CSV table of C-alpha atoms in Angstrom, one decimal:
chain,number,residue,atom,x,y,z
A,10,MET,CA,-27.1,-4.1,8.6
A,11,TYR,CA,-25.0,-7.2,9.4
A,12,ALA,CA,-24.8,-6.0,12.9
A,13,GLU,CA,-28.4,-5.4,13.4
A,14,THR,CA,-28.9,-9.2,12.0
A,15,LEU,CA,-26.5,-10.6,14.5
A,16,GLU,CA,-27.9,-8.3,17.3
A,17,MET,CA,-31.3,-9.6,16.6
A,18,GLY,CA,-30.4,-13.3,16.1
A,19,ARG,CA,-31.7,-13.4,12.3
A,20,PHE,CA,-29.1,-15.7,11.2
A,21,ARG,CA,-29.6,-19.5,10.4
A,22,THR,CA,-26.4,-21.0,10.9
A,23,GLU,CA,-23.1,-20.4,12.8
A,24,GLU,CA,-21.2,-20.2,9.5
A,25,LYS,CA,-23.4,-17.5,8.4
A,26,ALA,CA,-22.7,-15.5,11.8
A,27,LYS,CA,-19.0,-16.0,11.2
A,28,GLU,CA,-19.5,-14.6,7.7
A,29,TYR,CA,-21.2,-11.6,8.9
A,30,TYR,CA,-18.5,-10.9,11.8
A,31,SER,CA,-16.1,-11.1,8.9
A,32,ILE,CA,-17.7,-8.6,6.7
A,33,ILE,CA,-18.2,-6.4,9.7
A,34,SER,CA,-14.4,-6.7,10.6
A,35,SER,CA,-13.3,-6.0,7.0
A,36,GLU,CA,-15.6,-2.9,6.7
A,37,SER,CA,-14.4,-1.6,10.0
A,38,ARG,CA,-10.7,-1.8,8.8
A,39,ARG,CA,-11.5,-0.4,5.6
A,40,LEU,CA,-13.2,2.6,7.3
A,41,SER,CA,-10.6,3.1,9.9
A,42,ASN,CA,-7.9,3.3,7.1
A,43,ILE,CA,-9.7,5.9,5.1
A,44,VAL,CA,-10.1,8.1,8.6
A,45,ASN,CA,-6.3,7.7,9.4
A,46,ARG,CA,-5.3,8.6,5.8
A,47,ILE,CA,-7.6,11.7,5.8
A,48,LEU,CA,-6.1,12.6,9.2
A,49,ASN,CA,-2.5,12.1,8.1
A,50,PHE,CA,-3.0,13.8,4.8
A,51,SER,CA,-4.5,16.7,6.6
A,52,LYS,CA,-1.7,17.0,8.8
A,53,THR,CA,0.6,16.8,5.9
A,54,GLU,CA,-1.1,19.4,3.7
A,55,SER,CA,-1.4,21.7,6.7
A,56,GLY,CA,2.4,21.4,7.4
A,57,LYS,CA,1.7,19.9,10.9
A,58,ARG,CA,3.0,16.5,10.3
A,59,THR,CA,6.5,16.1,11.8
A,60,TYR,CA,8.9,13.6,10.6
A,61,HIS,CA,11.7,11.9,12.8
A,62,PHE,CA,14.4,11.1,10.5
A,63,GLU,CA,17.0,8.5,11.5
A,64,ASN,CA,19.7,6.7,9.7
A,65,THR,CA,17.9,3.4,8.7
A,66,ASP,CA,18.8,0.1,7.0
A,67,ILE,CA,16.0,0.3,4.5
A,68,SER,CA,16.6,-3.3,3.6
A,69,GLU,CA,15.7,-4.5,7.1
A,70,LEU,CA,12.7,-2.2,7.1
A,71,ILE,CA,11.3,-3.6,4.0
A,72,GLN,CA,11.8,-7.0,5.1
A,73,SER,CA,10.0,-6.3,8.3
A,74,VAL,CA,7.0,-4.8,6.4
A,75,CYS,CA,7.0,-7.9,4.1
A,76,GLU,CA,7.1,-10.4,7.0
A,77,THR,CA,4.5,-8.3,8.7
A,78,TYR,CA,1.9,-8.3,5.8
A,79,ARG,CA,2.7,-11.7,4.4
A,80,HIS,CA,-0.1,-13.5,6.3
A,81,HIS,CA,-2.7,-10.9,5.3
A,82,LEU,CA,-1.9,-11.3,1.7
A,83,GLU,CA,-1.3,-15.1,1.7
A,84,SER,CA,-4.7,-15.6,3.5
A,85,SER,CA,-6.4,-13.5,0.9
A,86,GLY,CA,-5.1,-15.8,-1.7
A,87,PHE,CA,-2.2,-13.9,-3.0
A,88,MET,CA,1.2,-15.2,-3.9
A,89,PHE,CA,3.7,-12.7,-2.3
A,90,ASN,CA,7.2,-12.3,-3.1
A,91,CYS,CA,9.8,-9.9,-1.4
A,92,ILE,CA,13.0,-9.6,-3.1
A,93,SER,CA,15.4,-7.6,-1.2
A,94,HIS,CA,19.0,-6.2,-1.4
A,95,THR,CA,21.3,-8.6,0.8
A,96,ASP,CA,23.4,-5.9,2.1
A,97,ALA,CA,22.6,-2.9,4.2
A,98,LEU,CA,21.2,0.1,2.4
A,99,PHE,CA,21.2,3.2,4.5
A,100,VAL,CA,18.9,6.2,4.2
A,101,SER,CA,17.5,8.9,6.4
A,102,VAL,CA,14.0,8.5,6.8
A,103,ASP,CA,11.0,8.4,9.3
A,104,ARG,CA,10.5,4.5,9.8
A,105,ASP,CA,6.8,4.9,10.4
A,106,ALA,CA,6.2,7.1,7.5
A,107,ILE,CA,8.0,5.0,5.1
A,108,THR,CA,6.2,1.9,6.5
A,109,GLU,CA,2.8,3.6,5.9
A,110,CYS,CA,3.9,4.3,2.2
A,111,VAL,CA,4.5,0.6,1.6
A,112,ILE,CA,1.5,-0.6,3.1
A,113,ASN,CA,-0.6,2.0,1.2
A,114,LEU,CA,0.9,0.7,-2.2
A,115,LEU,CA,0.2,-3.1,-0.9
A,116,ASP,CA,-3.4,-2.0,0.0
A,117,ASN,CA,-3.6,-0.5,-3.4
A,118,ALA,CA,-2.1,-3.6,-5.4
A,119,GLN,CA,-4.6,-6.0,-3.3
A,120,LYS,CA,-7.7,-3.9,-4.2
A,121,TYR,CA,-6.9,-3.5,-8.0
A,122,SER,CA,-5.8,-7.3,-8.6
A,123,ASP,CA,-8.5,-9.3,-10.2
A,124,THR,CA,-7.9,-12.9,-11.2
A,125,THR,CA,-4.2,-13.0,-11.1
A,126,LYS,CA,-3.4,-12.5,-7.3
A,127,GLU,CA,0.3,-11.8,-7.3
A,128,ILE,CA,2.2,-9.1,-5.6
A,129,THR,CA,6.2,-8.5,-5.6
A,130,VAL,CA,8.0,-6.0,-3.5
A,131,THR,CA,11.5,-5.5,-4.8
A,132,LEU,CA,14.3,-3.4,-3.0
A,133,LYS,CA,17.5,-2.7,-4.8
A,134,ALA,CA,20.2,-0.1,-5.3
A,135,SER,CA,20.7,2.0,-8.4
A,136,GLY,CA,23.4,4.5,-8.3
A,137,THR,CA,23.1,6.7,-5.2
A,138,SER,CA,19.4,5.9,-4.7
A,139,ALA,CA,17.4,2.8,-3.1
A,140,LEU,CA,14.4,1.8,-5.2
A,141,ILE,CA,11.4,0.1,-3.5
A,142,GLU,CA,9.1,-1.3,-6.2
A,143,VAL,CA,5.5,-2.7,-5.4
A,144,SER,CA,4.2,-4.6,-8.4
A,145,ASP,CA,1.0,-6.4,-9.1
A,146,LYS,CA,-0.7,-8.1,-12.0
A,147,GLY,CA,-4.1,-6.7,-11.4
A,148,ILE,CA,-6.5,-4.4,-13.7
A,149,GLY,CA,-3.8,-1.7,-14.3
A,150,ILE,CA,-4.5,2.0,-14.9
A,151,PRO,CA,-5.6,3.6,-18.2
A,152,LYS,CA,-2.8,5.8,-19.7
A,153,GLU,CA,-5.1,8.9,-19.9
A,154,TYR,CA,-5.4,8.8,-16.0
A,155,GLN,CA,-1.6,7.9,-15.0
A,156,LYS,CA,-0.8,11.7,-14.7
A,157,ARG,CA,-3.4,12.4,-12.3
A,158,ILE,CA,-3.0,9.2,-10.1
A,159,PHE,CA,-1.1,11.0,-7.3
A,160,GLU,CA,-3.7,14.0,-7.0
A,161,LYS,CA,-5.7,14.1,-3.9
A,162,PHE,CA,-9.2,12.7,-4.0
A,163,PHE,CA,-8.5,11.6,-7.6
A,164,ARG,CA,-10.2,8.3,-8.7
A,165,VAL,CA,-10.3,7.0,-12.3
A,166,PRO,CA,-13.9,8.1,-13.6
A,167,SER,CA,-14.9,4.8,-15.4
A,168,GLY,CA,-14.2,1.1,-15.7
A,169,SER,CA,-12.9,-1.5,-13.0
A,170,VAL,CA,-10.8,0.8,-11.2
A,171,HIS,CA,-13.6,3.3,-10.6
A,172,ASN,CA,-15.8,0.6,-9.2
A,173,THR,CA,-13.0,-0.3,-6.4
A,174,LYS,CA,-13.9,1.1,-3.1
A,175,GLY,CA,-11.5,4.0,-1.9
A,176,ALA,CA,-11.1,7.7,-1.0
A,177,GLY,CA,-8.5,8.7,-3.5
A,178,LEU,CA,-6.0,9.7,-0.7
A,179,GLY,CA,-3.6,6.8,-0.4
A,180,LEU,CA,-1.2,7.6,-3.2
A,181,ALA,CA,-1.7,11.4,-2.7
A,182,LEU,CA,-0.4,10.6,0.7
A,183,VAL,CA,2.5,8.4,-0.5
A,184,PHE,CA,3.5,11.2,-2.9
A,185,SER,CA,3.6,13.8,-0.1
A,186,ILE,CA,5.6,11.8,2.2
A,187,ILE,CA,8.2,10.6,-0.3
A,188,ARG,CA,8.6,14.3,-1.3
A,189,ALA,CA,9.2,15.2,2.3
A,190,HIS,CA,12.1,12.7,2.3
A,191,SER,CA,13.7,14.4,-0.9
A,192,GLY,CA,12.6,11.4,-2.9
A,193,SER,CA,10.2,10.6,-5.6
A,194,VAL,CA,7.4,7.9,-6.6
A,195,SER,CA,6.5,7.0,-10.2
A,196,LEU,CA,4.1,4.7,-11.8
A,197,LYS,CA,4.5,2.2,-14.9
A,198,SER,CA,1.0,0.4,-15.8
A,199,GLU,CA,-1.2,-1.0,-18.6
A,200,SER,CA,-4.9,-1.6,-18.6
A,201,GLY,CA,-5.2,-5.4,-17.8
A,202,SER,CA,-1.6,-6.1,-17.1
A,203,GLY,CA,-0.9,-4.9,-13.8
A,204,SER,CA,0.8,-1.7,-12.1
A,205,THR,CA,4.3,-1.1,-10.7
A,206,PHE,CA,4.9,1.8,-8.4
A,207,THR,CA,8.6,2.7,-7.5
A,208,ILE,CA,9.9,4.8,-4.5
A,209,THR,CA,13.2,6.5,-5.0
A,210,LEU,CA,14.8,7.3,-1.9
A,211,PRO,CA,18.5,9.0,-1.6
A,212,LEU,CA,21.3,6.5,-0.1
A,213,LEU,CA,23.6,7.9,2.5
A,214,SER,CA,26.4,6.1,0.7
A,215,ASP,CA,27.2,3.8,-2.2
A,216,GLN,CA,26.0,0.4,-2.0
A,217,ASN,CA,26.6,-3.1,-3.8
A,218,GLN,CA,23.8,-4.0,-5.8
A,219,LYS,CA,22.9,-7.6,-4.4
A,220,GLU,CA,19.4,-9.1,-4.3
A,221,THR,CA,18.0,-12.2,-2.5
A,222,VAL,CA,14.6,-13.7,-2.4
A,223,LEU,CA,13.0,-14.1,0.9
């Protein structure tokens, strides 16, 4: 509709034209993300997705993802915090796949934030594991649906969560990728009080537990 409006010159001001372009761009990105998630999930489900594992400093990787995504979030009105381990934390992962997981969780946090727009990514060591937490202060997920949130195509059937656009594949894809990395992903959430998703990955060696705010 907006493309046709622009094509036919049916806009009153340049500001309106810019608004329409912005909507078209946003919706195009959203549809592209949905298609990519479907394709990646299809490969994962059929066992055709291959992972290229390499020894990786997960601290450096998380910092890179945060800095890449920071402008997008802050320009959308979010307060964005990245709390990272100060020392190297080495894990054996596919960098692109883990990046995809973190971005999916950031997208999820952004979509389900309401009036309080604040997202925090935290990386820390716990015993023999690296923990990546993505927290928001959004609308949260009702307890009765939390056990199903990682199922493919599952969407909360009622309330504000249901009304938000999505295909129900992002979290299922995160779950599948992290399972292929011998890790786990969990959720803590309360309706109206936000959510925290935690990815747990096995460390290659013991590390000191130090953190710094970036």
